[in-house]
Short mmCIF file of C-alpha atoms in Angstrom, two decimals:
data_model
loop_
_atom_site.label_atom_id
_atom_site.label_comp_id
_atom_site.label_asym_id
_atom_site.label_seq_id
_atom_site.Cartn_x
_atom_site.Cartn_y
_atom_site.Cartn_z
CA UNK X 27 50.77 81.18 22.75
CA UNK X 28 51.92 79.07 25.64
CA UNK X 29 52.42 75.48 24.64
CA UNK X 30 53.61 72.24 26.12
CA UNK X 31 54.93 69.57 23.81
CA UNK X 32 55.42 65.92 24.59
CA UNK X 33 56.79 64.41 21.39
CA UNK X 34 56.30 60.76 22.27
CA UNK X 35 52.82 59.27 22.42
CA UNK X 36 54.17 55.94 23.60
CA UNK X 37 57.37 54.93 25.25
CA UNK X 38 58.00 51.24 25.81
CA UNK X 39 60.91 50.01 27.91
CA UNK X 40 61.94 46.90 29.73
CA UNK X 41 61.93 46.69 33.52
CA UNK X 42 65.19 48.03 34.91
CA UNK X 43 65.90 50.22 31.90
CA UNK X 44 66.31 53.98 32.19
CA UNK X 45 63.38 56.12 31.22
CA UNK X 46 63.24 59.68 29.93
CA UNK X 47 59.91 61.29 29.07
CA UNK X 48 60.41 64.44 27.10
CA UNK X 49 58.67 67.73 27.65
CA UNK X 50 59.31 71.07 25.96
CA UNK X 51 57.50 74.24 26.60
CA UNK X 52 57.11 77.76 25.23
CA UNK X 53 56.24 80.47 27.67
CA UNK X 54 57.29 84.07 27.86
CA UNK X 55 57.31 84.43 31.64
CA UNK X 56 58.72 82.33 34.47
CA UNK X 57 57.19 78.91 34.08
CA UNK X 58 55.85 76.71 36.83
CA UNK X 59 56.13 73.16 35.51
CA UNK X 60 54.58 69.91 36.65
CA UNK X 61 54.40 66.27 35.86
CA UNK X 62 51.06 64.63 36.43
CA UNK X 63 50.51 60.85 36.18
CA UNK X 64 47.39 58.86 35.53
CA UNK X 65 47.53 55.19 36.41
CA UNK X 66 44.96 52.86 34.87
CA UNK X 67 41.46 53.68 36.11
CA UNK X 68 42.73 56.32 38.52
CA UNK X 69 42.60 60.08 38.62
CA UNK X 70 45.22 62.51 37.51
CA UNK X 71 47.68 63.05 40.31
CA UNK X 72 50.67 65.22 40.77
CA UNK X 73 53.98 63.37 40.42
CA UNK X 74 56.30 66.31 40.95
CA UNK X 75 56.72 70.01 40.31
CA UNK X 76 59.93 71.77 39.53
CA UNK X 77 59.98 74.20 42.45
CA UNK X 78 59.99 71.38 44.97
CA UNK X 79 63.06 69.80 43.45
CA UNK X 80 62.28 66.42 45.03
CA UNK X 81 62.31 62.89 43.74
CA UNK X 82 59.03 61.01 43.81
CA UNK X 83 58.90 57.25 43.19
CA UNK X 84 62.45 57.56 41.86
CA UNK X 85 61.49 60.11 39.23
CA UNK X 86 63.24 63.47 38.84
CA UNK X 87 62.82 66.36 36.46
CA UNK X 88 65.09 69.33 35.92
CA UNK X 89 63.92 72.58 34.46
CA UNK X 90 66.30 73.66 31.70
CA UNK X 91 65.38 77.23 30.80
CA UNK X 92 67.96 77.38 28.04
CA UNK X 93 66.44 74.40 26.23
CA UNK X 94 62.93 75.16 27.52
CA UNK X 95 62.64 71.56 28.68
CA UNK X 96 61.42 69.68 31.71
CA UNK X 97 62.18 66.05 30.94
CA UNK X 98 61.15 63.36 33.42
CA UNK X 99 63.72 60.73 34.24
CA UNK X 100 64.05 57.53 36.17
CA UNK X 101 67.20 55.40 36.20
CA UNK X 102 65.46 52.01 36.57
CA UNK X 103 61.86 51.62 35.40
CA UNK X 104 59.46 49.36 37.29
CA UNK X 105 56.36 47.66 35.93
CA UNK X 106 54.20 49.74 38.27
CA UNK X 107 55.43 52.88 36.51
CA UNK X 108 53.29 52.00 33.52
CA UNK X 109 50.85 54.89 33.19
CA UNK X 110 49.99 58.01 31.24
CA UNK X 111 52.30 60.93 32.02
CA UNK X 112 51.33 64.54 31.38
CA UNK X 113 53.63 67.52 31.49
CA UNK X 114 51.86 70.74 32.43
CA UNK X 115 52.67 74.42 32.75
CA UNK X 116 50.99 76.82 35.11
CA UNK X 117 50.40 80.44 34.29
CA UNK X 118 51.09 82.40 37.46
CA UNK X 119 50.13 85.70 35.84
CA UNK X 120 46.59 84.59 35.17
CA UNK X 121 44.49 82.15 37.15
CA UNK X 122 47.12 79.47 37.64
CA UNK X 123 45.35 77.35 35.07
CA UNK X 124 47.28 74.32 33.85
CA UNK X 125 48.24 73.92 30.21
CA UNK X 126 48.82 70.26 29.48
CA UNK X 127 50.88 68.44 26.91
CA UNK X 128 49.26 65.64 24.98
CA UNK X 129 50.70 62.97 27.28
CA UNK X 130 53.04 60.01 26.91
CA UNK X 131 52.00 56.49 27.69
CA UNK X 132 54.82 54.67 29.42
CA UNK X 133 54.72 50.92 29.16
CA UNK X 134 57.24 49.00 31.24
CA UNK X 135 57.52 45.42 30.12
CA UNK X 136 58.72 42.58 32.36
CA UNK Q 17 43.35 61.92 52.75
CA UNK Q 18 40.63 64.27 51.38
CA UNK Q 19 39.81 63.97 47.73
CA UNK Q 20 37.91 65.86 45.07
CA UNK Q 21 34.75 63.96 44.18
CA UNK Q 22 32.62 64.18 41.04
CA UNK Q 23 29.19 62.95 40.14
CA UNK Q 24 27.98 61.30 38.05
CA UNK Q 25 30.83 59.16 36.86
CA UNK Q 26 29.13 58.71 33.49
CA UNK Q 27 26.32 60.61 31.81
CA UNK Q 28 24.59 59.95 28.51
CA UNK Q 29 22.37 62.70 27.13
CA UNK Q 30 20.62 63.70 23.94
CA UNK Q 31 21.92 66.57 21.86
CA UNK Q 32 20.21 69.82 22.95
CA UNK Q 33 19.62 68.68 26.50
CA UNK Q 34 21.00 70.44 29.55
CA UNK Q 35 23.51 68.66 31.80
CA UNK Q 36 24.91 69.54 35.17
CA UNK Q 37 28.16 68.04 36.27
CA UNK Q 38 28.86 68.15 39.99
CA UNK Q 39 32.05 68.40 41.93
CA UNK Q 40 32.86 68.59 45.61
CA UNK Q 41 36.29 70.19 46.01
CA UNK Q 42 38.53 69.63 49.00
CA UNK Q 43 37.02 71.54 51.86
CA UNK Q 44 39.67 74.15 52.62
CA UNK Q 45 40.44 74.86 48.99
CA UNK Q 46 39.66 78.21 47.50
CA UNK Q 47 40.54 77.83 43.75
CA UNK Q 48 38.39 75.70 41.52
CA UNK Q 49 38.81 74.58 37.93
CA UNK Q 50 37.09 72.62 35.19
CA UNK Q 51 39.04 70.86 32.48
CA UNK Q 52 37.95 68.51 29.74
CA UNK Q 53 39.57 65.84 27.67
CA UNK Q 54 38.04 64.75 24.36
CA UNK Q 55 38.94 61.17 23.60
CA UNK Q 56 42.43 60.95 22.21
CA UNK Q 57 43.18 64.59 22.82
CA UNK Q 58 44.93 66.59 25.51
CA UNK Q 59 43.44 67.87 28.74
CA UNK Q 60 42.13 71.41 28.10
CA UNK Q 61 41.36 74.16 30.52
CA UNK Q 62 37.77 75.40 30.55
CA UNK Q 63 37.35 77.77 33.48
CA UNK Q 64 38.78 78.86 36.80
CA UNK Q 65 36.76 80.15 39.73
CA UNK Q 66 37.82 82.03 42.79
CA UNK Q 67 36.05 84.16 45.39
CA UNK Q 68 32.68 83.27 43.91
CA UNK Q 69 33.42 84.46 40.44
CA UNK Q 70 35.02 83.30 37.27
CA UNK Q 71 38.66 84.36 37.17
CA UNK Q 72 39.42 83.06 33.68
CA UNK Q 73 37.68 81.13 30.93
CA UNK Q 74 38.91 79.64 27.74
CA UNK Q 75 37.53 80.02 24.22
CA UNK Q 76 35.75 76.71 24.68
CA UNK Q 77 33.77 78.14 27.59
CA UNK Q 78 31.09 79.91 25.53
CA UNK Q 79 27.61 81.05 26.51
CA UNK Q 80 26.38 77.47 26.66
CA UNK Q 81 28.56 76.86 29.72
CA UNK Q 82 28.20 78.18 33.23
CA UNK Q 83 29.63 77.40 36.64
CA UNK Q 84 28.26 77.86 40.07
CA UNK Q 85 29.15 77.28 43.68
CA UNK Q 86 25.65 77.14 45.03
CA UNK Q 87 26.17 76.09 48.61
CA UNK Q 88 29.78 76.49 49.68
CA UNK Q 89 30.64 72.87 49.02
CA UNK Q 90 29.52 71.95 45.52
CA UNK Q 91 31.00 73.35 42.35
CA UNK Q 92 28.92 72.68 39.26
CA UNK Q 93 29.43 72.95 35.55
CA UNK Q 94 26.24 73.37 33.43
CA UNK Q 95 26.00 72.89 29.72
CA UNK Q 96 22.72 74.43 28.60
CA UNK Q 97 22.26 72.78 25.23
CA UNK Q 98 24.67 70.01 24.62
CA UNK Q 99 26.30 69.38 21.27
CA UNK Q 100 27.87 66.23 19.93
CA UNK Q 101 31.29 67.79 20.29
CA UNK Q 102 30.75 68.27 24.03
CA UNK Q 103 31.31 64.52 24.48
CA UNK Q 104 34.41 64.28 26.65
CA UNK Q 105 35.77 63.50 30.10
CA UNK Q 106 35.25 66.48 32.38
CA UNK Q 107 37.64 66.98 35.31
CA UNK Q 108 37.16 69.18 38.28
CA UNK Q 109 40.20 70.34 40.22
CA UNK Q 110 40.82 72.43 43.31
CA UNK Q 111 43.75 73.98 45.08
CA UNK Q 112 44.17 75.67 48.42
CA UNK Q 113 45.87 78.67 46.95
CA UNK Q 114 46.52 79.52 43.32
CA UNK Q 115 50.14 78.52 43.45
CA UNK Q 116 49.65 75.25 45.23
CA UNK Q 117 49.02 71.86 43.68
CA UNK Q 118 45.76 71.28 41.89
CA UNK Q 119 44.00 68.09 42.97
CA UNK Q 120 41.85 66.42 40.39
CA UNK Q 121 38.60 64.55 40.67
CA UNK Q 122 38.07 61.22 38.93
CA UNK Q 123 36.15 62.82 36.07
CA UNK Q 124 32.69 62.57 34.53
CA UNK Q 125 32.46 60.94 31.16
CA UNK Q 126 29.82 62.77 29.14
CA UNK Q 127 28.41 61.22 26.00
CA UNK Q 128 26.14 63.32 23.82
CA UNK Q 129 24.07 61.36 21.30
#
């Protein structure tokens, strides 16, 4: 079964520190991977997807097929980065439904 | 920027009652989804809808659930006879094509008593 694992429920860092939110997946085909973010009292929104290979708000994520990982990184965390982060996998050979990880709450302290 | 909207934002119902959750997807989008998130758990896929029919449904989406696009703009999720375990946040999402980004609504928090 396809799965997305985010091992950390909570990640707490100080402002300016590097951040890495871990995501591992299991999928037999070619995965389409995403990071969604949910700020307090806001809707889920796309942060980035691996095929676009762009940096959004200073975040990057590289798909590592060998390690089946798609970790989210930012070199210098800001307080406004505090949010819930969800890694998700899309199944292109079905209905493109998203399979989500359990999420990691990032708390950036001043 | 167009957004997916959902109504109501909160709904409280008695066990056994029917509820209809409403979504208005982004107007030029063709793929529609419902997801739910039970408190403290992960976001789970319920159903996908394309070309006026269900394209995929999960094990959660049993005979008590149905979806409809009644008028070309709304996309509804109906739960015929609610159970306590249906209490969750329900998210609607839409995308222009299957491969493109899914945009999520703000969710409807359903509480079944």
